[in-house]
Amino acid sequence: MKNLNRILLMVAFVGGLLVSQAQRTVVRVYPKQGTVVTTLTKPKVFVHRNTNFYFADGVWYRARGRNYVVVGAPIGIKVRTLPRGNKVVVVNGRKLYKYKGIWYKKSGRRYVVVSV
């Protein structure tokens, strides 16, 4: 009986570890362009050609009423820092940075969205 209790205790312990590890896995799904979102978490506001753009979690938005619409990154907009997870790519001898299909070029202390 003691062995059975030990085995059950061990199974419960291992099962608890597996469940806690499974909950730590995070899968990020980025919305497609045109998707309407009601709230943003800590967006940064950028003004480009007299239009406000919002940048949150690596995705660009424009305001539409009280909601936000996912848009492509505006070409020529300048940002101070790149999103985490960006990749360095050399294209035609130029060092560019790519993140979720958006290309950035270093310009002084900032990064400019460019088309490739």
mmCIF file of C-alpha atoms in Angstrom:
data_model
loop_
_atom_site.group_PDB
_atom_site.id
_atom_site.type_symbol
_atom_site.label_atom_id
_atom_site.label_comp_id
_atom_site.label_asym_id
_atom_site.label_seq_id
_atom_site.Cartn_x
_atom_site.Cartn_y
_atom_site.Cartn_z
ATOM 1 C CA MET A 1 0.000 0.000 0.000
ATOM 2 C CA LYS A 2 2.883 2.375 0.754
ATOM 3 C CA ASN A 3 4.360 1.698 -2.677
ATOM 4 C CA LEU A 4 1.031 2.485 -4.341
ATOM 5 C CA ASN A 5 0.789 5.802 -2.463
ATOM 6 C CA ARG A 6 4.347 6.701 -3.513
ATOM 7 C CA ILE A 7 3.619 5.852 -7.132
ATOM 8 C CA LEU A 8 0.422 7.940 -7.131
ATOM 9 C CA LEU A 9 2.229 10.826 -5.470
ATOM 10 C CA MET A 10 5.009 10.644 -8.074
ATOM 11 C CA VAL A 11 2.512 10.522 -10.957
ATOM 12 C CA ALA A 12 0.665 13.561 -9.549
ATOM 13 C CA PHE A 13 3.945 15.454 -9.151
ATOM 14 C CA VAL A 14 5.130 14.701 -12.703
ATOM 15 C CA GLY A 15 1.689 15.514 -14.089
ATOM 16 C CA GLY A 16 1.725 18.852 -12.278
ATOM 17 C CA LEU A 17 5.108 19.679 -13.792
ATOM 18 C CA LEU A 18 3.904 18.831 -17.291
ATOM 19 C CA VAL A 19 0.785 20.976 -16.922
ATOM 20 C CA SER A 20 2.760 23.948 -15.621
ATOM 21 C CA GLN A 21 5.201 23.701 -18.538
ATOM 22 C CA ALA A 22 2.355 23.500 -21.065
ATOM 23 C CA GLN A 23 0.880 26.747 -19.740
ATOM 24 C CA ARG A 24 4.133 28.629 -20.268
ATOM 25 C CA THR A 25 4.082 28.154 -24.035
ATOM 26 C CA VAL A 26 2.919 31.352 -25.747
ATOM 27 C CA VAL A 27 1.917 31.452 -29.383
ATOM 28 C CA ARG A 28 1.608 34.907 -30.910
ATOM 29 C CA VAL A 29 -0.737 35.339 -33.824
ATOM 30 C CA TYR A 30 -0.391 38.630 -35.639
ATOM 31 C CA PRO A 31 -3.540 40.027 -37.251
ATOM 32 C CA LYS A 32 -3.892 40.497 -40.993
ATOM 33 C CA GLN A 33 -4.159 43.946 -42.545
ATOM 34 C CA GLY A 34 -7.699 45.278 -42.322
ATOM 35 C CA THR A 35 -8.438 43.542 -39.011
ATOM 36 C CA VAL A 36 -10.339 45.803 -36.602
ATOM 37 C CA VAL A 37 -9.174 45.858 -32.978
ATOM 38 C CA THR A 38 -10.980 47.587 -30.113
ATOM 39 C CA THR A 39 -8.039 48.141 -27.732
ATOM 40 C CA LEU A 40 -4.256 48.337 -27.900
ATOM 41 C CA THR A 41 -1.750 47.654 -25.136
ATOM 42 C CA LYS A 42 0.719 50.503 -24.646
ATOM 43 C CA PRO A 43 0.744 51.806 -28.235
ATOM 44 C CA LYS A 44 3.365 54.263 -29.410
ATOM 45 C CA VAL A 45 1.955 57.093 -31.510
ATOM 46 C CA PHE A 46 3.767 58.239 -34.660
ATOM 47 C CA VAL A 47 2.688 61.141 -36.840
ATOM 48 C CA HIS A 48 3.528 60.620 -40.504
ATOM 49 C CA ARG A 49 2.239 62.980 -43.211
ATOM 50 C CA ASN A 50 -0.339 64.444 -40.812
ATOM 51 C CA THR A 51 -1.745 61.005 -39.967
ATOM 52 C CA ASN A 52 -1.506 59.286 -36.596
ATOM 53 C CA PHE A 53 -0.195 55.724 -36.689
ATOM 54 C CA TYR A 54 -0.116 53.470 -33.648
ATOM 55 C CA PHE A 55 2.536 50.810 -33.098
ATOM 56 C CA ALA A 56 1.926 48.047 -30.544
ATOM 57 C CA ASP A 57 3.455 44.559 -30.253
ATOM 58 C CA GLY A 58 5.131 44.867 -33.644
ATOM 59 C CA VAL A 59 1.904 45.722 -35.509
ATOM 60 C CA TRP A 60 0.937 49.057 -37.130
ATOM 61 C CA TYR A 61 -2.575 50.515 -36.724
ATOM 62 C CA ARG A 62 -4.632 53.554 -37.738
ATOM 63 C CA ALA A 63 -7.546 54.877 -35.740
ATOM 64 C CA ARG A 64 -11.042 54.409 -37.119
ATOM 65 C CA GLY A 65 -13.553 55.951 -34.764
ATOM 66 C CA ARG A 66 -13.021 54.280 -31.387
ATOM 67 C CA ASN A 67 -11.344 51.245 -32.952
ATOM 68 C CA TYR A 68 -8.019 50.556 -34.619
ATOM 69 C CA VAL A 69 -7.405 48.976 -38.024
ATOM 70 C CA VAL A 70 -4.291 46.945 -38.812
ATOM 71 C CA VAL A 71 -2.333 48.586 -41.647
ATOM 72 C CA GLY A 72 0.961 48.058 -43.393
ATOM 73 C CA ALA A 73 3.872 50.068 -42.106
ATOM 74 C CA PRO A 74 3.904 53.498 -43.753
ATOM 75 C CA ILE A 75 6.947 53.868 -46.010
ATOM 76 C CA GLY A 76 9.281 56.569 -44.728
ATOM 77 C CA ILE A 77 8.131 56.561 -41.114
ATOM 78 C CA LYS A 78 10.970 56.734 -38.586
ATOM 79 C CA VAL A 79 11.187 54.747 -35.345
ATOM 80 C CA ARG A 80 13.770 54.878 -32.569
ATOM 81 C CA THR A 81 13.939 51.165 -31.839
ATOM 82 C CA LEU A 82 13.201 48.023 -33.776
ATOM 83 C CA PRO A 83 10.753 45.380 -32.576
ATOM 84 C CA ARG A 84 12.245 42.417 -30.734
ATOM 85 C CA GLY A 85 12.849 39.453 -32.985
ATOM 86 C CA ASN A 86 13.960 41.445 -36.029
ATOM 87 C CA LYS A 87 16.419 39.820 -38.434
ATOM 88 C CA VAL A 88 19.441 41.455 -40.048
ATOM 89 C CA VAL A 89 19.460 40.912 -43.818
ATOM 90 C CA VAL A 90 21.905 42.187 -46.446
ATOM 91 C CA VAL A 91 20.130 43.118 -49.688
ATOM 92 C CA ASN A 92 22.186 44.439 -52.626
ATOM 93 C CA GLY A 93 24.998 45.299 -50.234
ATOM 94 C CA ARG A 94 22.693 47.244 -47.872
ATOM 95 C CA LYS A 95 22.199 46.170 -44.281
ATOM 96 C CA LEU A 96 18.455 46.049 -43.606
ATOM 97 C CA TYR A 97 16.332 44.804 -40.750
ATOM 98 C CA LYS A 98 13.214 42.702 -41.305
ATOM 99 C CA TYR A 99 10.330 42.072 -38.931
ATOM 100 C CA LYS A 100 7.027 40.467 -39.937
ATOM 101 C CA GLY A 101 7.486 41.497 -43.566
ATOM 102 C CA ILE A 102 8.396 45.089 -42.720
ATOM 103 C CA TRP A 103 11.822 46.316 -43.813
ATOM 104 C CA TYR A 104 13.803 48.935 -41.893
ATOM 105 C CA LYS A 105 16.995 50.811 -42.795
ATOM 106 C CA LYS A 106 19.223 52.513 -40.233
ATOM 107 C CA SER A 107 19.342 56.263 -40.722
ATOM 108 C CA GLY A 108 21.399 58.062 -38.092
ATOM 109 C CA ARG A 109 19.980 57.134 -34.695
ATOM 110 C CA ARG A 110 16.647 56.010 -36.106
ATOM 111 C CA TYR A 111 15.263 53.350 -38.406
ATOM 112 C CA VAL A 112 13.209 54.173 -41.491
ATOM 113 C CA VAL A 113 10.593 51.881 -43.029
ATOM 114 C CA VAL A 114 11.605 51.145 -46.632
ATOM 115 C CA SER A 115 10.249 49.074 -49.495
ATOM 116 C CA VAL A 116 12.438 46.327 -50.916
#
